Structure formats: C-alpha cells, structure tokens
GROMACS .gro file of C-alpha atoms in nm:
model
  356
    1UNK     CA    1   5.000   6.649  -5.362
    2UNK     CA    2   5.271   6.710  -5.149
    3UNK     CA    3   5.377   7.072  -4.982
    4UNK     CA    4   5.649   7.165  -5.225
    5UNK     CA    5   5.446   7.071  -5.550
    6UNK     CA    6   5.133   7.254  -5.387
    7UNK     CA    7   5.415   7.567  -5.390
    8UNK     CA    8   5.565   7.497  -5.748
    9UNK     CA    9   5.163   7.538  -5.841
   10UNK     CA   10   5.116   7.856  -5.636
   11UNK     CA   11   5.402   7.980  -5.835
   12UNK     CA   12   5.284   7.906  -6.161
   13UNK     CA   13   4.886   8.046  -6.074
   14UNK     CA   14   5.032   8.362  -6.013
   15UNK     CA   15   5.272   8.377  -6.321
   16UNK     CA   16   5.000   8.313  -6.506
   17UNK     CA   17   4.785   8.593  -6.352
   18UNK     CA   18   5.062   8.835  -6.399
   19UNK     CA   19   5.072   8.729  -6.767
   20UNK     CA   20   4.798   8.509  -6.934
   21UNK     CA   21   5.017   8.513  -7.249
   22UNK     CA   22   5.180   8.196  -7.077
   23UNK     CA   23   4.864   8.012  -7.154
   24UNK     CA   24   4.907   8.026  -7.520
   25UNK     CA   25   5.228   7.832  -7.501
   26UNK     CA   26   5.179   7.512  -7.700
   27UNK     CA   27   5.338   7.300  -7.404
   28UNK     CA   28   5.031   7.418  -7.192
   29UNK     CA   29   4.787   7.317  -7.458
   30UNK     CA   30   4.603   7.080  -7.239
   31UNK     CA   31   4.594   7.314  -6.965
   32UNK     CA   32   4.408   7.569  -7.154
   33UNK     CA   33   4.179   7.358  -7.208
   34UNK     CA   34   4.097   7.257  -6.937
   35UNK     CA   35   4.063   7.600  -6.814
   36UNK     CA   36   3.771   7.640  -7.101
   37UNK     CA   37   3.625   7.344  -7.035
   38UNK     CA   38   3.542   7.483  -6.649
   39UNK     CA   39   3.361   7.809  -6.837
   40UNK     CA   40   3.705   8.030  -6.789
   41UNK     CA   41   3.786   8.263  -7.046
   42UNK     CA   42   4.125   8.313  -7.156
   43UNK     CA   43   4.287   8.634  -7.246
   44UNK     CA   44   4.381   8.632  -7.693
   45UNK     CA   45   4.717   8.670  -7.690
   46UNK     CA   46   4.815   9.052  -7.780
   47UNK     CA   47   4.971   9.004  -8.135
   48UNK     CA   48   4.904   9.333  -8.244
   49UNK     CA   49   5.194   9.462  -8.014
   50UNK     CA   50   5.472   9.327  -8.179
   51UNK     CA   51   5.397   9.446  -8.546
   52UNK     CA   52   5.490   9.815  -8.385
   53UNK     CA   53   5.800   9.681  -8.258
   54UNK     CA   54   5.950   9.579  -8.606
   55UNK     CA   55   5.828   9.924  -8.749
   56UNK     CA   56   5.976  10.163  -8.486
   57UNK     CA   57   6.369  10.054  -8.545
   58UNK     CA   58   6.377  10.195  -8.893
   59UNK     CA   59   6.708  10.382  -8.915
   60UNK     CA   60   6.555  10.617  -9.174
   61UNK     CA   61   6.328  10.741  -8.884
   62UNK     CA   62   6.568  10.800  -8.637
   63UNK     CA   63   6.744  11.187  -8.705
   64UNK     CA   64   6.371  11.286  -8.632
   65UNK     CA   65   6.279  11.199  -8.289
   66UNK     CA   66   6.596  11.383  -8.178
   67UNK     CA   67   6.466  11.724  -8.168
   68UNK     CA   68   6.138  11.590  -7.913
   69UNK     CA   69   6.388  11.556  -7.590
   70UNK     CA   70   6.388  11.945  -7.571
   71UNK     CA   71   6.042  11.985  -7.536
   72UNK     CA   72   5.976  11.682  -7.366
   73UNK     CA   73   6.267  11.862  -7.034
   74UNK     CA   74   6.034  12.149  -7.027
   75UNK     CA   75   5.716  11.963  -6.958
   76UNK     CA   76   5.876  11.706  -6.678
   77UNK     CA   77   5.970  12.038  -6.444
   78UNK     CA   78   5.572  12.065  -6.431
   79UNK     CA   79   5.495  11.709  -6.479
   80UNK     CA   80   5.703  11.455  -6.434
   81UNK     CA   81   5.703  11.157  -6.609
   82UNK     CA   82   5.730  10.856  -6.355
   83UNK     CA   83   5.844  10.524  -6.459
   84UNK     CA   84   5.649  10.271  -6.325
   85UNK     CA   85   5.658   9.886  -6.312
   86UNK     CA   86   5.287   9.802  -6.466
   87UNK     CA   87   5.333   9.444  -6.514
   88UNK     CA   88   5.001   9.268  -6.464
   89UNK     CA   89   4.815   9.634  -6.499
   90UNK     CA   90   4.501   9.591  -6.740
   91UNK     CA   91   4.527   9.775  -7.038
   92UNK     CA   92   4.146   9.936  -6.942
   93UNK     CA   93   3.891   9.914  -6.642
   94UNK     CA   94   3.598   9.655  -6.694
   95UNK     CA   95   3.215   9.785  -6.630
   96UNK     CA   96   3.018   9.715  -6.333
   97UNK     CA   97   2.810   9.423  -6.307
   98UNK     CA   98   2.453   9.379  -6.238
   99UNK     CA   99   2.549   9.165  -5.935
  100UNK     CA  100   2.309   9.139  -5.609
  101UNK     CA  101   2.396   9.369  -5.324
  102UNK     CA  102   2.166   9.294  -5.073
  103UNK     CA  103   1.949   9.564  -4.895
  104UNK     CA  104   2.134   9.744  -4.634
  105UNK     CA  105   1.834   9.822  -4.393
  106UNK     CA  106   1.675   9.445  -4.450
  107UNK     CA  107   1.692   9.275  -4.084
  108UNK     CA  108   1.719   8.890  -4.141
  109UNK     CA  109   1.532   8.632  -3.975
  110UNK     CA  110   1.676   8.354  -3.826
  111UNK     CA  111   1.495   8.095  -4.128
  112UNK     CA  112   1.685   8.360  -4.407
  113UNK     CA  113   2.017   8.294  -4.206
  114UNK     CA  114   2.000   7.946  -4.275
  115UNK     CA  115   1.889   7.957  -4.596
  116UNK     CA  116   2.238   8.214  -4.673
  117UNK     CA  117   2.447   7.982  -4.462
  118UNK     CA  118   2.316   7.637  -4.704
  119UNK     CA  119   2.376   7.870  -4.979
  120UNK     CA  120   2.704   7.966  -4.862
  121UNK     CA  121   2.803   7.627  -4.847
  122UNK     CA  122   2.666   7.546  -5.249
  123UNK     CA  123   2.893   7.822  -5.342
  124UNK     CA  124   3.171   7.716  -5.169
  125UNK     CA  125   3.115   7.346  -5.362
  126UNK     CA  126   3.105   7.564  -5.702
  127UNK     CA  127   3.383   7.745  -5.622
  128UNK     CA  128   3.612   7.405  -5.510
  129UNK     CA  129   3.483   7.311  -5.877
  130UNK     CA  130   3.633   7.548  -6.058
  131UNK     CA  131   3.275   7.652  -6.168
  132UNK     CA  132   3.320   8.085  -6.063
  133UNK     CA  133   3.021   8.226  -6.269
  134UNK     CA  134   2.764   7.956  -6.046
  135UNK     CA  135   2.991   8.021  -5.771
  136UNK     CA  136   2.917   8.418  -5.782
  137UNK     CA  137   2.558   8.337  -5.888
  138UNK     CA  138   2.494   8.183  -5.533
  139UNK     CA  139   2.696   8.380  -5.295
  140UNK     CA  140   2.453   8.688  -5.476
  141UNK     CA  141   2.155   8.451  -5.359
  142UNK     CA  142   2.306   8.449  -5.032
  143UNK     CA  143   2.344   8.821  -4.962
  144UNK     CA  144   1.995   8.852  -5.035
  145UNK     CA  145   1.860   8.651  -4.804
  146UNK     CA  146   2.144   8.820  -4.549
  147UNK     CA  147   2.330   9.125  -4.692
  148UNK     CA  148   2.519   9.225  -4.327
  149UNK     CA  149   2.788   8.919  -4.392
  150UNK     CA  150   3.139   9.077  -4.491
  151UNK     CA  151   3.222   8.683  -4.609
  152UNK     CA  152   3.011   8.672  -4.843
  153UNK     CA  153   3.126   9.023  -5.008
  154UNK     CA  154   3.473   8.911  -4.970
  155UNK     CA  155   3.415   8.600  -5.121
  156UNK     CA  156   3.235   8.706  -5.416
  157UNK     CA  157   3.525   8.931  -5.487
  158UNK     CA  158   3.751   8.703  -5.403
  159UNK     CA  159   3.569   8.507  -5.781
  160UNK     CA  160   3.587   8.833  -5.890
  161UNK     CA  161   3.910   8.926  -5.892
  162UNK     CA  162   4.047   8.577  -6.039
  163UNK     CA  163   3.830   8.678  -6.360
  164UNK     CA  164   4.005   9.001  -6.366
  165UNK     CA  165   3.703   9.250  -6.299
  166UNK     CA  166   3.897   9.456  -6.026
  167UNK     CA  167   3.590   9.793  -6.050
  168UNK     CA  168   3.375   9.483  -5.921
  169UNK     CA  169   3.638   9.370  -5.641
  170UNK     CA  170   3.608   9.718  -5.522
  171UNK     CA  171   3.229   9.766  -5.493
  172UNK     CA  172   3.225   9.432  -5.343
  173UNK     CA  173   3.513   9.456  -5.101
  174UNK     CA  174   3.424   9.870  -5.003
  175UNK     CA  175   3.077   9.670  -4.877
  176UNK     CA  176   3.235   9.432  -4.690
  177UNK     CA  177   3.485   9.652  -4.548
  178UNK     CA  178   3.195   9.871  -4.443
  179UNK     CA  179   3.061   9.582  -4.244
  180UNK     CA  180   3.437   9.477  -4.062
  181UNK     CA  181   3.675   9.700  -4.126
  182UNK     CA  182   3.927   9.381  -4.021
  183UNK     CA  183   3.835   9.157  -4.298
  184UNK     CA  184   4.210   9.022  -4.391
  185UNK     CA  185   4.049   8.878  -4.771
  186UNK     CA  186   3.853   9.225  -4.844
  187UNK     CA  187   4.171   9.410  -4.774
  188UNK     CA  188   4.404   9.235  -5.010
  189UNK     CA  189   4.125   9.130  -5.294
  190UNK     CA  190   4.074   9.515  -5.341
  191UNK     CA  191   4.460   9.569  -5.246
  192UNK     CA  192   4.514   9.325  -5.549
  193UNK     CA  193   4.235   9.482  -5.777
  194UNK     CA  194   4.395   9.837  -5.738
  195UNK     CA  195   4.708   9.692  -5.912
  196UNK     CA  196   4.533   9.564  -6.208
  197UNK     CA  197   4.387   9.942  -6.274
  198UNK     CA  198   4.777  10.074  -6.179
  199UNK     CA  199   4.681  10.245  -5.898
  200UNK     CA  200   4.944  10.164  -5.693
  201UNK     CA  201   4.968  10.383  -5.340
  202UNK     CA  202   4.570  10.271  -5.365
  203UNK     CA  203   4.660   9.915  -5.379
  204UNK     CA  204   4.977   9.959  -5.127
  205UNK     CA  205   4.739  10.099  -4.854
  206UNK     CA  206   4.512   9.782  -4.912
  207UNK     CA  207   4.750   9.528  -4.910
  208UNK     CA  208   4.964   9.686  -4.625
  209UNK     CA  209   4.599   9.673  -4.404
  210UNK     CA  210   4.513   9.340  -4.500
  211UNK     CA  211   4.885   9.245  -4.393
  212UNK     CA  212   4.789   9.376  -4.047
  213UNK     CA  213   4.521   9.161  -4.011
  214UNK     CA  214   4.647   8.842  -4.168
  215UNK     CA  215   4.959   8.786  -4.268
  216UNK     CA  216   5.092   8.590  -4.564
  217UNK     CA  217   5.431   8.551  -4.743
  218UNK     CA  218   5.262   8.607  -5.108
  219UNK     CA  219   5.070   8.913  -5.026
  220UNK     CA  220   5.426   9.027  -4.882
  221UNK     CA  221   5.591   8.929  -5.199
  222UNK     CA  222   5.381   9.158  -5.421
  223UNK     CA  223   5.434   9.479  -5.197
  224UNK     CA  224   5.772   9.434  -5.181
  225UNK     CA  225   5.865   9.386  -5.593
  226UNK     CA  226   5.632   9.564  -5.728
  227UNK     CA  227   5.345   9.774  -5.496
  228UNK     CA  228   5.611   9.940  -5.288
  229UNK     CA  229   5.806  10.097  -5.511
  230UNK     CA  230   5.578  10.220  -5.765
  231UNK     CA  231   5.377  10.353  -5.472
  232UNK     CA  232   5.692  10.551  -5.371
  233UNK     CA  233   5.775  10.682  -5.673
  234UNK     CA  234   5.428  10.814  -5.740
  235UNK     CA  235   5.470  10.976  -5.343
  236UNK     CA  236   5.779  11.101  -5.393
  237UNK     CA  237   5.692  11.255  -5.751
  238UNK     CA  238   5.357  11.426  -5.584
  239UNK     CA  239   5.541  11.564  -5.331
  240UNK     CA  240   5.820  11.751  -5.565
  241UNK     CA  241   5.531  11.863  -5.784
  242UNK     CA  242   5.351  12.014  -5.492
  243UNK     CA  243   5.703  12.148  -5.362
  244UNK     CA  244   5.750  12.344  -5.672
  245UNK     CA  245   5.409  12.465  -5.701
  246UNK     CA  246   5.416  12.600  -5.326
  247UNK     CA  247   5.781  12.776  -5.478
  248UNK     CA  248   5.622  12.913  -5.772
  249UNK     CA  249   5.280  13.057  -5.604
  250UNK     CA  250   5.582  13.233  -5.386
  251UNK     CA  251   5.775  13.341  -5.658
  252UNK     CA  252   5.475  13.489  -5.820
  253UNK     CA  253   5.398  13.684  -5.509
  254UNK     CA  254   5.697  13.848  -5.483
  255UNK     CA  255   5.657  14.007  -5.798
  256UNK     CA  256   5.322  14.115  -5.750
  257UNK     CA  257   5.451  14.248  -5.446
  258UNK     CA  258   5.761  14.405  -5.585
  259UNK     CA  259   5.529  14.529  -5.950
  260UNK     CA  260   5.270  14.691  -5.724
  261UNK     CA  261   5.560  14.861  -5.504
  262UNK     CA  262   5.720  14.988  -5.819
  263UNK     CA  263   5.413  15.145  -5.960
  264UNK     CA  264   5.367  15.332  -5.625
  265UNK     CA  265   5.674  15.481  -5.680
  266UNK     CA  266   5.618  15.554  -6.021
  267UNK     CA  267   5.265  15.722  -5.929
  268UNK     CA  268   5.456  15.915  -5.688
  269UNK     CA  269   5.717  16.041  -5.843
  270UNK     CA  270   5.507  16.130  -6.160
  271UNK     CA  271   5.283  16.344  -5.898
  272UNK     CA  272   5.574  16.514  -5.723
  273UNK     CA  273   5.704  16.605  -6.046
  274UNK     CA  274   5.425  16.740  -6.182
  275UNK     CA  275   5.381  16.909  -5.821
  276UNK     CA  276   5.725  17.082  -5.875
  277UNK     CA  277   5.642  17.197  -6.220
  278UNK     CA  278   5.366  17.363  -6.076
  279UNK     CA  279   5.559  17.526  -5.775
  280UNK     CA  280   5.554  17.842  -5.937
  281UNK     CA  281   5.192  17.919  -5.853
  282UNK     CA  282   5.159  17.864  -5.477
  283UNK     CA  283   5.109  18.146  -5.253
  284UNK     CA  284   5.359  18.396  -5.231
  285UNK     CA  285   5.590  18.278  -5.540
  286UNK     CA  286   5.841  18.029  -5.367
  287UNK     CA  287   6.141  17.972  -5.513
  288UNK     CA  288   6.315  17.622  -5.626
  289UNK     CA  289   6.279  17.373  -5.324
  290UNK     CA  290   5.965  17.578  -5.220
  291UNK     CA  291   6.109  17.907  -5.073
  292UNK     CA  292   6.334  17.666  -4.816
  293UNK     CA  293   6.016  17.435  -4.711
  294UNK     CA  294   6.232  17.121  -4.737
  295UNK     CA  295   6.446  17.274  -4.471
  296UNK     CA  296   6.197  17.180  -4.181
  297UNK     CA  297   6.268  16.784  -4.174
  298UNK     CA  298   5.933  16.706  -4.042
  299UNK     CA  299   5.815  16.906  -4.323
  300UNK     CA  300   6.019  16.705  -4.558
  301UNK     CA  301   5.922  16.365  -4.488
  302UNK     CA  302   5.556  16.464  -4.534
  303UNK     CA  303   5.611  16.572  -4.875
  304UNK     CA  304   5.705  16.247  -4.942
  305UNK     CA  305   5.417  16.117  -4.855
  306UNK     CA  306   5.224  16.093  -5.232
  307UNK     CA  307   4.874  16.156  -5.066
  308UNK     CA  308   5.059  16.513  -4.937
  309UNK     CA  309   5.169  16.543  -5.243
  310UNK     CA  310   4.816  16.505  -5.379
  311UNK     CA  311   4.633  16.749  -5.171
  312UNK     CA  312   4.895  17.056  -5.171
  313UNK     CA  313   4.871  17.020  -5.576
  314UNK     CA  314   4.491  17.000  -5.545
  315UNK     CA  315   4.495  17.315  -5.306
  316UNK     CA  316   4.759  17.509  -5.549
  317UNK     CA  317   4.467  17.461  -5.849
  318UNK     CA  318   4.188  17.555  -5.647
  319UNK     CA  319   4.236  17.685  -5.264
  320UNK     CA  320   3.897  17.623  -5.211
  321UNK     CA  321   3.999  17.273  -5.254
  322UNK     CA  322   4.142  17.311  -4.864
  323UNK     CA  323   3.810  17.241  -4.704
  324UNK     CA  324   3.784  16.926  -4.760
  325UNK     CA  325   4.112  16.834  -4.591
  326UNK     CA  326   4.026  17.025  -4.282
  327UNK     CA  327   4.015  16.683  -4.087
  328UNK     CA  328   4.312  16.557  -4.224
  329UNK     CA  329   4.606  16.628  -4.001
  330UNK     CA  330   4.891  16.578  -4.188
  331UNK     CA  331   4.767  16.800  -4.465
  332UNK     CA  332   4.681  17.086  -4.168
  333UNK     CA  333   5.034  17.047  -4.074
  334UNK     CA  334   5.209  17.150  -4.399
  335UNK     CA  335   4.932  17.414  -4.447
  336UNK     CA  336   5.051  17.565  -4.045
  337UNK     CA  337   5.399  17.507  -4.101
  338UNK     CA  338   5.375  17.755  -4.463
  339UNK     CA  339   5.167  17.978  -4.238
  340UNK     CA  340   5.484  18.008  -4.039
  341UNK     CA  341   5.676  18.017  -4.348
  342UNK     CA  342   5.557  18.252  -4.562
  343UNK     CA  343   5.318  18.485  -4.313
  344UNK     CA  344   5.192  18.705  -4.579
  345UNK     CA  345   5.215  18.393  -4.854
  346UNK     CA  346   4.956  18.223  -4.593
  347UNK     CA  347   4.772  18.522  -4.544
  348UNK     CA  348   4.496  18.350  -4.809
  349UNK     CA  349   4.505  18.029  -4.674
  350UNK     CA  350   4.473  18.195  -4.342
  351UNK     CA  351   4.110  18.390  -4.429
  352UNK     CA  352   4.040  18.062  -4.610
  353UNK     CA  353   4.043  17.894  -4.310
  354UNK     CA  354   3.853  18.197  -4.109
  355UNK     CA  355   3.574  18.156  -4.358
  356UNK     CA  356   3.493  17.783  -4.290
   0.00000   0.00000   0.00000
C-alpha cells in the first residue's frame, strides 16, 4: 500500500473508533465481517435512541417545559451546566479484568528474561494478526516471567484500549508509568482511555505528556478538536464555581460579623436602659444623667462600656456586690470619681471599701 492510502486507512480506523455505528453500514458489510471473523466484537448499533427522538417533538408537549428554564437559572449560579463535546465518550465504565500484573518485588533471572523477550515477540505476531485476546494473553505471560518492563504494560494497553476497556488502559498504563515515567505509548493510551470515560483535563494532561515525549500529528489532532477545549471549559467552569464560593463564604462572614455586632449593641443598650431605670436608687439620690456624672468625659466613655454598665447596676442591687470588682480598674475608677462626686453619696461605698 502506498503512503496516502496507508493515511485514507488511518482516517477511517479512527472514524470508526469515534463511532462504531459506521460499521453497521451495509456498504461495509464485508468489513464487519471480517472484523468478527478475527474474534472482534462489534458494538449493536444504538436503535433505542432514536424512538425518543420522534416522541419528544410533540407540539402538544411543548407549553409545559416552558416553566423549567426558571428553575433550571437558579441552579447554574451554583452549578453550572457545561457543554461538552462527548463524541466517542462511552456511555458507562467497563470492570476490571483479571489480567496478570506481575509481582513487583520478583527479581528476574537472566533465563526468565528470555523467556519474556520470546514471548514478547509471540505477542507481537498475535497482535500483527489481528488476534488481541491471544495477543493480551501472552504479553500477561510475559510480565510474569519479568513484571519491571514498562513495554509490556504499554503494550497490553495499547490491545486494551482498541477493545474499548479504558479502567484497564489505566491500571495497565499507571504500572508502566510507574516504571518510566517517559513512556510516549503509556502516556497517550491512558491519555486516550480518559476520553472514552469523559474525563477530559484527565485525558488532556496525558496526551499533552505523551506529546512531550513523542510527538505525533494524530495525538495532536485529538487535543486540539476535542481534548482541549472540553478540558478548558471544565477549568474555566471550576474556577468560577470556586470564585463564587470564596465570595459567598465572605459574604456570609460579614453578616455574622455585622449580626454579632448588632446584638452587642442591642445587649448594651437593653442594660443601660434598664441601668437608667434604676438610677433612682444609687447612693445619694442622683438626679436624671446621674447627678451631672456624664459631665466628667472620662467618666462618660466608661459608661459606655456595657461591662461598666454591668457592674455599677450589680453594685446599685447589692453594694456588697463591690468586692468582687476590687481588681478591676475601670470599675474602681467610676466608684473614685462618685467618691469625688457625691462625698457624702460615697460615704457607703467608702466604709465598704474600709471593711475589705
């Protein structure tokens, strides 16, 4: 075959990966069969898909669904809906298989490194075939008899990932990564295998590493129309939804700060009101304002102070109460200052205070 028909056929392998509906075409009958006839299974067409198609237009239906946009506004300012290109995406993960994966700590011997390396080569025949199930039977048979060989990973998902089993890819290409962090083929078969479970900044980070280490004009291709930019979208929609939760978590702050603020206030001004109420039974009788108290400014900004506040009514029930403020010198100060005030008024606070 010559270069450009080797490309047409490149072209049509991975149209047919991106869609395996193609296969069902009657024009690529003989194809298809072929395919089966090397053990390959392909994908039943997805019938079911159109019947909701011709049941959705129903114009009866339609003065319903126009209510749902409201509700369907509130819910994107929390979580936004991203529209996404998820052509080629499986519609669910497979299960892991019971595959061979070698034992880590097992130190080959140069008669077990032959043996992989003839096995190697058997697989490689099976895979040229066309025959992937033998294929991933003996590169298994290989990594048991030497499981340090990131090829032989790589390879095996490499048969993996052309029969669609992409949670297999990424056990098998995590090992081999493990083992050379700069195999090119692990990179992009689990770069590739990420985009058939839709998790696209997963598969962009794969693909973009494998690029690094080998690069190729179809693994280029697929970033650029579809990897990319559904990776970006998903980044940029992460970062707005993080953006507004860091702005409401403020928000929310704020008015705890600015609730907890008001009920100070509120405590305090329900205190010094029911302080003033009670003015009438200090010491001495003081008139409104406390007998001119307010007059001394340094007085006056202590009585704003709530825990003031609290103590002088405290003392006013009880004088007794003024012991246990002795230490306390902001409450000493008011008490000296209406000792200077009201000398005879004091005169009780004054033996009070002898008496301790």
């Amino acid at each position: 075959m010559d270069a450009k028909s080797i490309q047409q056929l490149k072209v049509f392998t991975e149209a047919c990966k991106a869609n395996p509906a193609i296969l069902h075409d009657s024009n690529l009958a003989f194809f298809k069969e072929y395919l089966e006839s090397l053990g390959a299974t392909v994908p039943k067409p997805e019938k079911k898909a159109e019947s909701p198609k011709k049941e959705e237009p129903k114009p009866s239906h339609t003065p319903a669904p126009e209510p749902t946009p409201e509700p369907m506004a509130e819910e994107s300012s929390d979580e936004e809906v991203v529209e996404l290109d998820n052509t080629g995406v499986l519609p669910e993960a497979d299960t892991l298989l019971d595959l061979p994966m070698g034992d880590p700590d097992k130190q080959p011997t140069e008669e077990e490194m032959e043996k992989s390396n003839d096995i190697r080569g058997q697989a490689m025949g099976a895979m040229s075939d066309g025959n992937l199930d033998e294929a991933i039977k003996l590169f298994g048979e290989a990594l048991e008899c030497n499981p340090h060989s990131a090829v032989l990973y790589a390879k095996r998902a490499q048969l993996l990932l052309r029969q669609q089993k992409p949670t297999n890819v990424i056990r098998d290409t995590e090992r081999a990564l493990k083992l050379n962090p700069n195999n090119a083929l692990a990179h992009k078969c689990q770069g590739k295998a990420y985009r058939l479970l839709g998790k696209w900044e997963e598969s962009s980070h794969a693909l973009e590493a494998g690029q690094k280490c080998d690069y190729d004009d179809d693994t280029q291709e697929l970033l650029k129309t579809i990897v990319k930019p559904n990776a970006e979208k998903l980044r940029l929609a992460r970062m707005k939804k993080e953006s507004s939760k860091r702005e409401k978590e403020h928000k929310e702050k704020v008015e705890r700060i600015r609730a907890a603020k008001e009920a100070r206030q509120k405590a305090y001004e329900e205190e010094k009101a029911r302080a003033d109420s009670e003015s009438d039974g200090m010491p001495g009788g003081m008139p409104g304002g406390m007998g001119g108290l307010f007059d001394d400014p340094e007085i006056a900004v202590l009585l704003q102070d709530p825990e003031v506040v609290q103590a002088m009514a405290a003392i006013q029930k009880n004088p007794a109460a003024m012991m246990q403020y002795m230490n306390n010198p902001k409450i000493m100060k008011v008490i000296q200052k209406l000792q200077g005030k009201f000398g005879g008024a004091g005169e009780q606070t004054v033996l009070l205070s002898g008496d301790a």
